[in-house]
MMTF fields as JSON, N, C-alpha, C and O atoms, coordinates in Angstrom:
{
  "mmtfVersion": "1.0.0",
  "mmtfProducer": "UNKNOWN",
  "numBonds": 667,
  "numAtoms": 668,
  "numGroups": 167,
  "numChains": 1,
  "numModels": 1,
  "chainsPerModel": [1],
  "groupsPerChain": [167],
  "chainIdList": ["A"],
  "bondAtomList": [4, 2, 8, 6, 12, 10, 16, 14, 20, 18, 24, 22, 28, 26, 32, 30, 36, 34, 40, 38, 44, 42, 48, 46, 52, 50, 56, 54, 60, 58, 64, 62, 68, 66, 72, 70, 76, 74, 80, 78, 84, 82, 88, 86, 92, 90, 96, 94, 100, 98, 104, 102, 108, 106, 112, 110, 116, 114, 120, 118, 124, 122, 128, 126, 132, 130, 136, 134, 140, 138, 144, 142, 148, 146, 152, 150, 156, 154, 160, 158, 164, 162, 168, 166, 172, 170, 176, 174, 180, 178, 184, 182, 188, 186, 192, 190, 196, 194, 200, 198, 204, 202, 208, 206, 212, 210, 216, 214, 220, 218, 224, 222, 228, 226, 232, 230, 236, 234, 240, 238, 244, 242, 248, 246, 252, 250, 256, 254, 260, 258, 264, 262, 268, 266, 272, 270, 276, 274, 280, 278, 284, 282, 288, 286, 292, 290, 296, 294, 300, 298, 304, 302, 308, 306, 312, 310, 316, 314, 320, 318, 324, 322, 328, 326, 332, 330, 336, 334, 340, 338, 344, 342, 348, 346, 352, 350, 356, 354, 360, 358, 364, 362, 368, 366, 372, 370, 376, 374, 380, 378, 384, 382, 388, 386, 392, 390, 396, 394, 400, 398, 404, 402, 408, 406, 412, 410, 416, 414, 420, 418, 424, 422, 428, 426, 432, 430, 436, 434, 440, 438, 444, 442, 448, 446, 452, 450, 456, 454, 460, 458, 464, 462, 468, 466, 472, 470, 476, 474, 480, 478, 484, 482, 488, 486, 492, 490, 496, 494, 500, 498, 504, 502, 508, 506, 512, 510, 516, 514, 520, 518, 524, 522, 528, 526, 532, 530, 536, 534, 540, 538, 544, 542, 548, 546, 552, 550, 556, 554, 560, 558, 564, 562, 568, 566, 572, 570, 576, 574, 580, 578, 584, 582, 588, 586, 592, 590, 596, 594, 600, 598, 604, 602, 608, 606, 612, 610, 616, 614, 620, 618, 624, 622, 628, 626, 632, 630, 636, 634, 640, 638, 644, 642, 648, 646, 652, 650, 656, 654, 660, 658, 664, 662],
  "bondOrderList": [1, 1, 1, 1, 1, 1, 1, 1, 1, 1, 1, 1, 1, 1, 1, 1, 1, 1, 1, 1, 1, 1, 1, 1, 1, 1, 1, 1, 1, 1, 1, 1, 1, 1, 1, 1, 1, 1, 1, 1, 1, 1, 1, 1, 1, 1, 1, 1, 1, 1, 1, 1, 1, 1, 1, 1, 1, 1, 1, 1, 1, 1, 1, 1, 1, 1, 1, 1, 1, 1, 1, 1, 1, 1, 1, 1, 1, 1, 1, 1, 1, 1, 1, 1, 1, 1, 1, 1, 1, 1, 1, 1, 1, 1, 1, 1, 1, 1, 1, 1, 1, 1, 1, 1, 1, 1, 1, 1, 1, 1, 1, 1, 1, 1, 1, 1, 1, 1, 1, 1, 1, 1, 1, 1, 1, 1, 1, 1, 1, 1, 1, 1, 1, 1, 1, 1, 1, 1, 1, 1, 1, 1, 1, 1, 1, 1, 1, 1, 1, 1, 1, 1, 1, 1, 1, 1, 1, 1, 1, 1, 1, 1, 1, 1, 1, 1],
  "groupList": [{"groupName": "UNK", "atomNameList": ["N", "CA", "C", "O"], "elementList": ["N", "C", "C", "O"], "formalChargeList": [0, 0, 0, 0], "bondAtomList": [1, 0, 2, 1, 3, 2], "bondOrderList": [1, 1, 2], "singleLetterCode": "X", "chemCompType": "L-PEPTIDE LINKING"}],
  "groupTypeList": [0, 0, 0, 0, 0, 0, 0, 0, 0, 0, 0, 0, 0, 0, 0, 0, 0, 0, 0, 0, 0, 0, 0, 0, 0, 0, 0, 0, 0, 0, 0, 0, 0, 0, 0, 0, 0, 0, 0, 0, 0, 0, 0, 0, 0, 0, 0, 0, 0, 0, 0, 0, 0, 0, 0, 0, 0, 0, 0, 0, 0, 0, 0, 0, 0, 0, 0, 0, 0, 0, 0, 0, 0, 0, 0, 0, 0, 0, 0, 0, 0, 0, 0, 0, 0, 0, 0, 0, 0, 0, 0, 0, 0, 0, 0, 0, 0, 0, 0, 0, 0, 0, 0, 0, 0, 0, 0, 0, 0, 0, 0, 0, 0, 0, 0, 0, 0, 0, 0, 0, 0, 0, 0, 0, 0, 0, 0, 0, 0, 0, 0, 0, 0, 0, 0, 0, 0, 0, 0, 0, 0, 0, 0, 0, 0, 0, 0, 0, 0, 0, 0, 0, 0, 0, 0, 0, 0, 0, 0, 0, 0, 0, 0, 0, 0, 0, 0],
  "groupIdList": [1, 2, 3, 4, 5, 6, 7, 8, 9, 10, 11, 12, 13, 14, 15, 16, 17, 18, 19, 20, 21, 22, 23, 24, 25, 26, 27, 28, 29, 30, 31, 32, 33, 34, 35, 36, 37, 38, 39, 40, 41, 42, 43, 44, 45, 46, 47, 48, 49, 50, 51, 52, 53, 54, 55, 56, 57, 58, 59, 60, 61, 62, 63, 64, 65, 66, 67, 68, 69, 70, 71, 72, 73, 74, 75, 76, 77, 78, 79, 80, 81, 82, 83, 84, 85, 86, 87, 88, 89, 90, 91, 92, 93, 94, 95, 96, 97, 98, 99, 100, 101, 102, 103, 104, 105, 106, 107, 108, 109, 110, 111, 112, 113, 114, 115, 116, 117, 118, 119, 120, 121, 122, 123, 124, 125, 126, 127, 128, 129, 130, 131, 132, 133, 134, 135, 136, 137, 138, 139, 140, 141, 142, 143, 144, 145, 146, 147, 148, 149, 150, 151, 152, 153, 154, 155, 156, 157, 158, 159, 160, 161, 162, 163, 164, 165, 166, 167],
  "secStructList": [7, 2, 2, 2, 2, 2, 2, 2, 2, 2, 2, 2, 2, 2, 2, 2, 2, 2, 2, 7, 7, 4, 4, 4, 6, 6, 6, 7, 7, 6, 6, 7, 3, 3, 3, 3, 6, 6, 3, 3, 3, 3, 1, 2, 2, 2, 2, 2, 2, 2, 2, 2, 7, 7, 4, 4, 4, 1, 7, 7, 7, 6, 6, 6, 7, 6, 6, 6, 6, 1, 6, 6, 7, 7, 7, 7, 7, 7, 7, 1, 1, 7, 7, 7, 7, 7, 7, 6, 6, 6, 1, 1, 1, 7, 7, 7, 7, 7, 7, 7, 1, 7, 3, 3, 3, 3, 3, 3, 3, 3, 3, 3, 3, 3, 7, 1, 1, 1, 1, 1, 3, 3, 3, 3, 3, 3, 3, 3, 3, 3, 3, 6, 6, 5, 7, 1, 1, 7, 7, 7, 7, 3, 3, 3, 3, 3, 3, 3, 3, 7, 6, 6, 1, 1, 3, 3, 3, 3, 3, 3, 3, 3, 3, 7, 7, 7, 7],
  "xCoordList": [159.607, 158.335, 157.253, 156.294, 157.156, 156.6, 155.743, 154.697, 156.727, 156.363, 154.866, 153.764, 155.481, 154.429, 153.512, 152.386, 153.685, 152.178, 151.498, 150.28, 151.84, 151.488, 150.521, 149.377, 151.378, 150.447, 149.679, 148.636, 149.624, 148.235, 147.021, 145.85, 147.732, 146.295, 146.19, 145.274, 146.653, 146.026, 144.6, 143.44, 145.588, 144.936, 143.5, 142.519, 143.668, 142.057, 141.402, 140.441, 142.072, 141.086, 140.061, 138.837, 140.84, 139.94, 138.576, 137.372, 139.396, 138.371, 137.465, 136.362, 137.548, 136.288, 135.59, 134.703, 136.155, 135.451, 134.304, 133.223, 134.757, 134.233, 133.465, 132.373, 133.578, 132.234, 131.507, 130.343, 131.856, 131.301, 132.065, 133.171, 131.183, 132.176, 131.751, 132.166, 131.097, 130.567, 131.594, 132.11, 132.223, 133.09, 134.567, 135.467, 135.012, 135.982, 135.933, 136.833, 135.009, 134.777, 135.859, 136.351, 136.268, 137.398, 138.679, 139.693, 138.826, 140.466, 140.588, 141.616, 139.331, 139.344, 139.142, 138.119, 140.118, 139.805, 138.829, 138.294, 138.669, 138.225, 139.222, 138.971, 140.202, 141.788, 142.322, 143.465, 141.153, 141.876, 141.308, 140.26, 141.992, 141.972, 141.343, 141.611, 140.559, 139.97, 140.018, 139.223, 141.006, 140.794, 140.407, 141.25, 139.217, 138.697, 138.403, 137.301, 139.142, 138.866, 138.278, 137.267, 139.781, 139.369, 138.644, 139.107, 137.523, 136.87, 137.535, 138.021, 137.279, 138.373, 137.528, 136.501, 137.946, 136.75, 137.589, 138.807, 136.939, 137.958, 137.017, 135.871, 137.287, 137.307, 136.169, 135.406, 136.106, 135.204, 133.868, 133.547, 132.843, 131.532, 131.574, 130.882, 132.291, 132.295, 133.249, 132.606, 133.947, 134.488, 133.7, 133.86, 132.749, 131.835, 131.076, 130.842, 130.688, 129.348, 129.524, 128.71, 130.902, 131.192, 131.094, 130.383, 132.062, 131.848, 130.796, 130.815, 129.996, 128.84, 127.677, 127.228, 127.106, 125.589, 124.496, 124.23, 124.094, 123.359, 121.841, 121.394, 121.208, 119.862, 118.669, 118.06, 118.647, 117.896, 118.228, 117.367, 119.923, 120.174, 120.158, 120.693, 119.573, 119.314, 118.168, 117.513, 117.419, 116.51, 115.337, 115.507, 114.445, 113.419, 112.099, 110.986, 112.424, 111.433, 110.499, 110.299, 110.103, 109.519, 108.194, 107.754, 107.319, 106.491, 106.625, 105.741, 108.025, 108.298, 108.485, 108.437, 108.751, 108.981, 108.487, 108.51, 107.604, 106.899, 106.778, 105.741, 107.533, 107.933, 107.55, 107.756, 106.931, 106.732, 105.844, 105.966, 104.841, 103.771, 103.822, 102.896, 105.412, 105.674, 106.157, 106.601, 105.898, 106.03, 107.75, 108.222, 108.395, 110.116, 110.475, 111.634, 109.51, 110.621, 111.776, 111.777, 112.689, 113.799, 113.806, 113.853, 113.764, 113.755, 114.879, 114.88, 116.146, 117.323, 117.502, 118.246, 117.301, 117.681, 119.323, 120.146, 119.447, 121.028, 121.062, 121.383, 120.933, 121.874, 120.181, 118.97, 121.216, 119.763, 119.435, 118.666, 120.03, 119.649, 118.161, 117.11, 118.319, 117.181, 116.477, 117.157, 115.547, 114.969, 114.047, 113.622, 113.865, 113.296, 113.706, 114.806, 112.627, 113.47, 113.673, 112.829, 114.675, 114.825, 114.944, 115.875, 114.32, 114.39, 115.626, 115.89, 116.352, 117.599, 118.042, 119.162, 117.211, 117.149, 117.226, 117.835, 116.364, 116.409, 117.416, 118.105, 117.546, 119.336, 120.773, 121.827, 120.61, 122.295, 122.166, 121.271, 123.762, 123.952, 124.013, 123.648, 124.33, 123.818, 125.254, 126.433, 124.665, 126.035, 126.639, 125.639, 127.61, 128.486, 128.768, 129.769, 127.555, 128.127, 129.075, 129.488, 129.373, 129.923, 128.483, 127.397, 129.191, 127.77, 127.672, 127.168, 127.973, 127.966, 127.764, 128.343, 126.534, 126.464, 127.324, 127.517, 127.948, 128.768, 130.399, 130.57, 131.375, 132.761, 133.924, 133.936, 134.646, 135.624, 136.725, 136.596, 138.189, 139.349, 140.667, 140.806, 141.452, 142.171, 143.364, 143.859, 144.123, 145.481, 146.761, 147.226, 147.2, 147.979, 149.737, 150.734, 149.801, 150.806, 150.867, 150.224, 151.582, 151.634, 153.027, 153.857, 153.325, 154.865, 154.481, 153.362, 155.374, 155.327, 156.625, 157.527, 156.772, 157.911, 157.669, 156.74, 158.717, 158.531, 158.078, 158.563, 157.276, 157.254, 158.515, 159.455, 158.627, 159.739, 160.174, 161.283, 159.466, 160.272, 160.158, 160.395, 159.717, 160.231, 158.776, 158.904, 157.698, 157.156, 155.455, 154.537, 155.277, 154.218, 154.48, 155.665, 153.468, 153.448, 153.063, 152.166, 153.77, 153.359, 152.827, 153.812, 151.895, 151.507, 150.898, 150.005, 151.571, 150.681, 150.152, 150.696, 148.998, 148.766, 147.905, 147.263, 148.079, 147.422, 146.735, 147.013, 146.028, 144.87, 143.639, 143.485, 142.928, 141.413, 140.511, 140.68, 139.306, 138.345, 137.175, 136.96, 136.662, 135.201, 134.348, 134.358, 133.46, 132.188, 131.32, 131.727, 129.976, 128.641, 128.715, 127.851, 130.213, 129.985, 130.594, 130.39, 131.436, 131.601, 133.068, 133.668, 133.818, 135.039, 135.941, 137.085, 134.513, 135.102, 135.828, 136.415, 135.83, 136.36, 136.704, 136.022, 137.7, 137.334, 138.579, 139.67, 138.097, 138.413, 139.963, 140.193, 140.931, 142.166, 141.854, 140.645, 142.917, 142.911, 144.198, 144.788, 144.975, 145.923, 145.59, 145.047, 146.134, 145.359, 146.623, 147.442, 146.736, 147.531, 147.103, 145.966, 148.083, 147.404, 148.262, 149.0, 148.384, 149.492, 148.805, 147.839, 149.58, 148.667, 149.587, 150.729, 148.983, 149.977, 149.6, 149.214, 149.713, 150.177, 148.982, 148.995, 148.165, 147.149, 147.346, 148.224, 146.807, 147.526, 147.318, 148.085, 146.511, 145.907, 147.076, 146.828, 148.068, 148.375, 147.877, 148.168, 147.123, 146.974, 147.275, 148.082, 146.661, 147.351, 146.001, 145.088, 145.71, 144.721, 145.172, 146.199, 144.314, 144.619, 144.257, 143.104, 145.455, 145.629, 145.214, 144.655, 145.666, 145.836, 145.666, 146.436, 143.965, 144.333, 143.383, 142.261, 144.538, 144.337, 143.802, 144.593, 142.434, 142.076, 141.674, 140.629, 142.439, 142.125, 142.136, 143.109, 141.224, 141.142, 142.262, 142.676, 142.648, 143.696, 142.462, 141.451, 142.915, 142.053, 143.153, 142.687, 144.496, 145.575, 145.9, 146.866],
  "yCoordList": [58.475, 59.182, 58.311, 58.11, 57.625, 56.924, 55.572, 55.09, 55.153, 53.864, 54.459, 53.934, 55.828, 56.392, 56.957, 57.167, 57.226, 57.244, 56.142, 56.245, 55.265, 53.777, 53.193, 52.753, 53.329, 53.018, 53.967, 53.433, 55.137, 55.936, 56.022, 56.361, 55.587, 55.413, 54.237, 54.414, 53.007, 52.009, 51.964, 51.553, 52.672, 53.144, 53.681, 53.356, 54.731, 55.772, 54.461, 53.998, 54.011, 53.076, 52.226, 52.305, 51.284, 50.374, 51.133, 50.878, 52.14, 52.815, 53.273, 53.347, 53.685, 54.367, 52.421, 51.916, 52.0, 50.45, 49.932, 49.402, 50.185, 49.859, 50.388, 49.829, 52.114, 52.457, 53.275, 53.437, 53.893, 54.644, 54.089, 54.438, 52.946, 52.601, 53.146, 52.487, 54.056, 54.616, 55.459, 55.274, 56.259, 57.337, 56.778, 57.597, 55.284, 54.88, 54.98, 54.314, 55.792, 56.289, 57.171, 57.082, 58.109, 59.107, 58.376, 59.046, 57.254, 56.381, 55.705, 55.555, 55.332, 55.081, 55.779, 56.465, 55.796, 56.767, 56.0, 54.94, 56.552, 55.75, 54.482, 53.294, 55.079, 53.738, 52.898, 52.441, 52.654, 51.945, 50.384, 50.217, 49.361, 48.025, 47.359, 47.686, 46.495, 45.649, 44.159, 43.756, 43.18, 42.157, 41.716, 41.838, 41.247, 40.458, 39.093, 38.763, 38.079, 36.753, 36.384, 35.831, 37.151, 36.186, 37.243, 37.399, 37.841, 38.74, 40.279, 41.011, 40.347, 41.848, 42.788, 42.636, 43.8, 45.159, 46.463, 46.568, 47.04, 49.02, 49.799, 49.532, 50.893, 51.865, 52.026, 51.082, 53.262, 53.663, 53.151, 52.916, 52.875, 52.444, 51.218, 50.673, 50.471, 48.849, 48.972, 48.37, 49.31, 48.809, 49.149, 48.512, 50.296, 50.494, 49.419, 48.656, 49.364, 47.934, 46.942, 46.334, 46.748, 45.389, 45.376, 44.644, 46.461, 46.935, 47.544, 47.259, 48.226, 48.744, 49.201, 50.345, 47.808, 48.171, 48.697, 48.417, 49.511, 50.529, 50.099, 50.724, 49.222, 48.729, 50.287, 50.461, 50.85, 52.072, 52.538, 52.973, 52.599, 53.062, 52.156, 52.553, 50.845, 50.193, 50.183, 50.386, 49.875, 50.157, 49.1, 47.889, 49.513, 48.367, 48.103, 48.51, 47.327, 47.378, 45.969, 45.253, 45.727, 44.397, 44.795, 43.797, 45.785, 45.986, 45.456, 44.79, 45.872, 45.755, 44.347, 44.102, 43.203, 42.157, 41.27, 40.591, 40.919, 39.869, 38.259, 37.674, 37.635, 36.633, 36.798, 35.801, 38.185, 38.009, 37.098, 36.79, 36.52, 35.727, 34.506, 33.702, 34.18, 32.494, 32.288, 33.21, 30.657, 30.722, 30.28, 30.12, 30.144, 29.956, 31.386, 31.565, 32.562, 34.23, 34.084, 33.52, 34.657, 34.258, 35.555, 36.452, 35.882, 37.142, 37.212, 36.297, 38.409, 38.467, 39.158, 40.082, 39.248, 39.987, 40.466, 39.616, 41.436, 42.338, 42.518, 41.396, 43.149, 42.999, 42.903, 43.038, 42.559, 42.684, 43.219, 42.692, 45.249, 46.075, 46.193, 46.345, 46.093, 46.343, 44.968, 43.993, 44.869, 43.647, 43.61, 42.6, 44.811, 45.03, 44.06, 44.033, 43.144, 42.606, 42.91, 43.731, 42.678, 42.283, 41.562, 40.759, 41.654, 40.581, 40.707, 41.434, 39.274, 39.206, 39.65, 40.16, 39.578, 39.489, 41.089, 41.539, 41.657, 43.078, 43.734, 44.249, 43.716, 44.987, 44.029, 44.166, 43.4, 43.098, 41.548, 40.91, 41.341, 40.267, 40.041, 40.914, 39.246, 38.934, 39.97, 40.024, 40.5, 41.391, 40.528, 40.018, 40.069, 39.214, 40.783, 41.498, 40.878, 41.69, 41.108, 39.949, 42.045, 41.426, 40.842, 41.307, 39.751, 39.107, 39.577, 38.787, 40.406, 40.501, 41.895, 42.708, 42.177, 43.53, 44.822, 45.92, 44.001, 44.691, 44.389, 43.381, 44.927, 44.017, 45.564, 46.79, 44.382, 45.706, 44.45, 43.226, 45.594, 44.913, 45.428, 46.505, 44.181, 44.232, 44.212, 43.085, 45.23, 44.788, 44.246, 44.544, 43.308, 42.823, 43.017, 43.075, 43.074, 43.92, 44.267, 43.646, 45.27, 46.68, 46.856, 47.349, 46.421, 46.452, 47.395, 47.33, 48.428, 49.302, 49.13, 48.513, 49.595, 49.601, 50.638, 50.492, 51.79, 52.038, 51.622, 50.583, 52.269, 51.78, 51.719, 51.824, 51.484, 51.647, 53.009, 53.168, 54.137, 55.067, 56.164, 57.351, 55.107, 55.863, 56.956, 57.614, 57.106, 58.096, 57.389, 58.185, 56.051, 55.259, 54.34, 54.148, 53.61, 52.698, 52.014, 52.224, 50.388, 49.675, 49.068, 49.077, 48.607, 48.176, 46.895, 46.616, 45.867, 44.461, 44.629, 44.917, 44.302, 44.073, 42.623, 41.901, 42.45, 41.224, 41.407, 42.169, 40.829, 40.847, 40.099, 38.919, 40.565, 39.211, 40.21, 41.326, 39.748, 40.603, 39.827, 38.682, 41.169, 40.122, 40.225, 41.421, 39.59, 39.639, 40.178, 40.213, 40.79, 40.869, 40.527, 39.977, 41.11, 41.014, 39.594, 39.228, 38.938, 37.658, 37.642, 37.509, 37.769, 38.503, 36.882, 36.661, 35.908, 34.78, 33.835, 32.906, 33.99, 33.344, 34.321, 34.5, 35.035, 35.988, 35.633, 35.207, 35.931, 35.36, 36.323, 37.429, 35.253, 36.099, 36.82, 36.811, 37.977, 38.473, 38.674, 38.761, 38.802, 39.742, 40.247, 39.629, 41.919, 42.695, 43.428, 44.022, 43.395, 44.461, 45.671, 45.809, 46.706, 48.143, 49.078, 49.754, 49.337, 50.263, 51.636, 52.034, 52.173, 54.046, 54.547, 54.12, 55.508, 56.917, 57.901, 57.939, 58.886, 60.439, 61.069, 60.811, 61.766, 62.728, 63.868, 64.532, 64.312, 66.176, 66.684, 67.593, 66.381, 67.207, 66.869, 67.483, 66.322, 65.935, 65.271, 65.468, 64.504, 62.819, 62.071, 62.074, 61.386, 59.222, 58.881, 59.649, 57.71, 57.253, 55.852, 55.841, 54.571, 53.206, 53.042, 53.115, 52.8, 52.423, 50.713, 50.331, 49.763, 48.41, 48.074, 48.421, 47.009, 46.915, 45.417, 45.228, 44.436, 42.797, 42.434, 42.745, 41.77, 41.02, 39.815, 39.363, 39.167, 38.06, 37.024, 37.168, 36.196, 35.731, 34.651, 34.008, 34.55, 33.42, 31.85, 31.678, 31.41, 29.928, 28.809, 27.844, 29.028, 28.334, 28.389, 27.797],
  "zCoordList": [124.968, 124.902, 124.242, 124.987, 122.77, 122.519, 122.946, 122.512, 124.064, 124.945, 125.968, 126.123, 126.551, 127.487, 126.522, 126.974, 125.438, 124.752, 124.419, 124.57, 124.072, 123.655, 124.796, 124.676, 126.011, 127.443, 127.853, 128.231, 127.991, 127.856, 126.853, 127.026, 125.723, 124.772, 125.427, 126.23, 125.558, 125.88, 127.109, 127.151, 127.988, 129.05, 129.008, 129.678, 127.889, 126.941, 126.817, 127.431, 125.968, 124.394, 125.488, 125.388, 126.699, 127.643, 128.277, 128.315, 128.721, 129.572, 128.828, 129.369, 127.535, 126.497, 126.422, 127.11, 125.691, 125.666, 126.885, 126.631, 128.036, 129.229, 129.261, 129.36, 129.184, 129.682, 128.826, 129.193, 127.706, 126.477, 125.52, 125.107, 125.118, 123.597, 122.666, 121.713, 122.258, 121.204, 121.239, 120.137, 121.784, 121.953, 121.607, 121.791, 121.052, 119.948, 119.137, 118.624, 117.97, 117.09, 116.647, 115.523, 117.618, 117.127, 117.38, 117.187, 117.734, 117.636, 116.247, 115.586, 115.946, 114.645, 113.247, 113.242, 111.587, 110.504, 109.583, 109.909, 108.555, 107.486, 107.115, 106.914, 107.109, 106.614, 107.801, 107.797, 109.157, 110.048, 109.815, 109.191, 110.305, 110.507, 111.343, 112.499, 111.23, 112.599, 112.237, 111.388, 112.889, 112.624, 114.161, 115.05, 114.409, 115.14, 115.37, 114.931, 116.0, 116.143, 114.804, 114.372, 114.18, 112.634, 111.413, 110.283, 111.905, 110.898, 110.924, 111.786, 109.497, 109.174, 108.856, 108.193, 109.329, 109.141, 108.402, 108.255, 108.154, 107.298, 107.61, 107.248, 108.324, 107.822, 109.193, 109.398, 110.103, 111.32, 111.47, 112.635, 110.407, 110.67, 110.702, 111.562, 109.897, 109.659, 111.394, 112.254, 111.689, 112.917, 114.2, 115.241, 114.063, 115.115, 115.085, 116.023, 113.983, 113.867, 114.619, 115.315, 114.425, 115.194, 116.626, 117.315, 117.072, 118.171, 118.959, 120.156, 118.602, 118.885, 118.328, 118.263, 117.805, 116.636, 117.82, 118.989, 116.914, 117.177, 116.6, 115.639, 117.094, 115.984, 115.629, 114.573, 116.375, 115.864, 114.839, 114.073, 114.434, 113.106, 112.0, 110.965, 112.023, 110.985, 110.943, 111.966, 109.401, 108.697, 109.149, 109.012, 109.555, 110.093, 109.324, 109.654, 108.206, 106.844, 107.024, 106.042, 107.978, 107.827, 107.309, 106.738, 107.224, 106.419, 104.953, 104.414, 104.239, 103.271, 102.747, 101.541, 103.899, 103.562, 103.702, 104.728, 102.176, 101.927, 102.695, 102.382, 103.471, 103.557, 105.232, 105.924, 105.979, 107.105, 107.596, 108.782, 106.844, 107.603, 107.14, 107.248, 106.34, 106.242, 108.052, 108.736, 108.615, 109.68, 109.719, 110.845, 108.879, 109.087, 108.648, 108.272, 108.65, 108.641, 109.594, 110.688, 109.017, 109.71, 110.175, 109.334, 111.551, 112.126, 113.132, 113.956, 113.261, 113.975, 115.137, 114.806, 116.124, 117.754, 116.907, 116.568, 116.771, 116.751, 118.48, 118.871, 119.34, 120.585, 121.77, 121.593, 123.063, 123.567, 124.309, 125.114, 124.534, 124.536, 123.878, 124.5, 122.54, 121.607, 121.512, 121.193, 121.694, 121.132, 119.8, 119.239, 119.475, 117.773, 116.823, 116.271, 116.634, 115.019, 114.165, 113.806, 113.199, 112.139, 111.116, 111.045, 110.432, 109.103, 107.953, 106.995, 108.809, 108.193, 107.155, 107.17, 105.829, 104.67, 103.986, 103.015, 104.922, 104.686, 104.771, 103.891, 106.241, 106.441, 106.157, 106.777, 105.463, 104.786, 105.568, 106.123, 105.225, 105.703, 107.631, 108.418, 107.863, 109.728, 110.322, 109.973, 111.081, 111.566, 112.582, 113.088, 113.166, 113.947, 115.124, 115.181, 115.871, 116.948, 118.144, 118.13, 119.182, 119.978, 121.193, 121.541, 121.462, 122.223, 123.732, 124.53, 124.031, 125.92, 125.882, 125.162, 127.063, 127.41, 127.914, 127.391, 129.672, 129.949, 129.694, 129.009, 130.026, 129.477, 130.817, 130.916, 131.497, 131.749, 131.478, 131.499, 131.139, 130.606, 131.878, 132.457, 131.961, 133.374, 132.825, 132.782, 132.303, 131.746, 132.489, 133.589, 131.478, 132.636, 131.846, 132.567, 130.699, 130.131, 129.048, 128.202, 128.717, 127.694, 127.294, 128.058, 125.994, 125.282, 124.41, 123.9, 124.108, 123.118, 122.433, 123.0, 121.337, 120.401, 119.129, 118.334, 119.051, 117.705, 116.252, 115.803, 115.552, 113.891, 113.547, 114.335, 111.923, 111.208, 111.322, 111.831, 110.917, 110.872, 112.45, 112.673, 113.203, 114.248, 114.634, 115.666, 113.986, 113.676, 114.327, 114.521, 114.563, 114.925, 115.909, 116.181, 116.62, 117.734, 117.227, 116.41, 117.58, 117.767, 119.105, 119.843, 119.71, 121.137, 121.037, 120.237, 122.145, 122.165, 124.027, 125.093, 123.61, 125.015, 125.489, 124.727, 126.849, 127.449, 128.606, 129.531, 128.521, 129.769, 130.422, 130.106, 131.129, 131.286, 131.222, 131.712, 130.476, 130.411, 131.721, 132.118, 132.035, 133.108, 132.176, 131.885, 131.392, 130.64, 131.306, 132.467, 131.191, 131.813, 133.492, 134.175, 133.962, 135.282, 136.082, 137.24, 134.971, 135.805, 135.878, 134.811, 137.089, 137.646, 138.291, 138.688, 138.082, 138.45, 137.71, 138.264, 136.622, 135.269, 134.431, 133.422, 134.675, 132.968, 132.202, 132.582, 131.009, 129.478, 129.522, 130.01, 128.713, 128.439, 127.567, 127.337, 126.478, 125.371, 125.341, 126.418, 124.014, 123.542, 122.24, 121.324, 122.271, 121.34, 120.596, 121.297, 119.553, 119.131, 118.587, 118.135, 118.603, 118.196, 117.399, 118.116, 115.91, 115.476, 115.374, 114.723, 116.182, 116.4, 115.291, 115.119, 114.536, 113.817, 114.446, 115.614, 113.567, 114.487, 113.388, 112.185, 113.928, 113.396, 112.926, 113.477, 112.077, 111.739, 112.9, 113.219, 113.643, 115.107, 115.971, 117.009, 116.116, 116.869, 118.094, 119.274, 117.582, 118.777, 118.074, 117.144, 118.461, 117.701, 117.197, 117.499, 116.382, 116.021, 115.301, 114.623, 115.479, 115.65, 114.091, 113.665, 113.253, 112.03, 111.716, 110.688, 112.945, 112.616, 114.284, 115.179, 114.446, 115.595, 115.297, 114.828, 115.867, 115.639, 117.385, 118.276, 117.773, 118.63, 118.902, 118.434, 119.675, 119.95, 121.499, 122.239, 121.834, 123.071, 123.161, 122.196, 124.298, 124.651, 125.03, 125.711, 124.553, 125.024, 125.823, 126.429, 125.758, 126.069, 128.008, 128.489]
}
């Protein structure tokens, strides 16, 4: 039973990614994991961010900041949906979004295996992503994913490690 849950969330998680990624919000808790090509994230907002900054919901204070009419203001494009700047300096440090508009993911295999106590998934998966539409080259990945079990009874992604194949 566990294996066929493992591959149906997998199944969810892509398809929300692809085409409403804002709506991975509820796979992720406050206590879940994101290590991304290296950078580590906690907890649902820090992992949306990464995944899907939202520049309207950051603070757009360039009024506030003195340093606008030196001609090296260092001013930041966050995605380029939005093209509003920001002044780096203001909303925190540089957010490391993901750089590509559109993204669909082509799985190409899905291992599941029990946790320790039998009670969680573990899932690795592999695949090619097409970037922004380009189906002619697309990028490997393997991703791992440890789901637990919700009081609600669904699953929700405790520990989920990504990374591109370059090999």
């Amino acid at each position: 039973l566990l294996p066929a849950i493992g591959t149906a969330f997998v199944k969810h998680y892509y398809d929300q990614f692809d085409n409403n990624r804002a709506a991975l919000s509820t796979l992720y808790t406050e206590q879940s994991k994101l290590t991304f090509e290296g950078e580590q994230f906690m907890g649902t907002m820090a992992i949306m961010q990464k995944l899907t900054v939202c520049v309207a919901t950051l603070p757009l204070r360039k009024s506030a900041c003195r340093c606008a009419t030196l001609p090296t203001h260092n001013l930041r494009l966050l995605t380029a949906r939005d093209a509003r700047p920001h002044c780096a300096h203001l909303v925190g440090p540089p957010l490391q979004t993901l750089q590509f508009k559109t993204v669909q993911h082509s799985v190409t295999t899905t291992d599941n295996q029990p946790g320790q106590n039998m009670d969680t998934i573990i899932t690795f998966v592999t695949g090619n992503l097409a970037v922004d539409g380009n189906t002619a080259t697309p990028l490997k990945f393997a991703q791992i994913f440890h789901l637990i079990p919700t009081p609600n009874g669904s699953w929700a992604i405790n520990t989920d490690i990504f990374r591109l194949v370059y090999c």
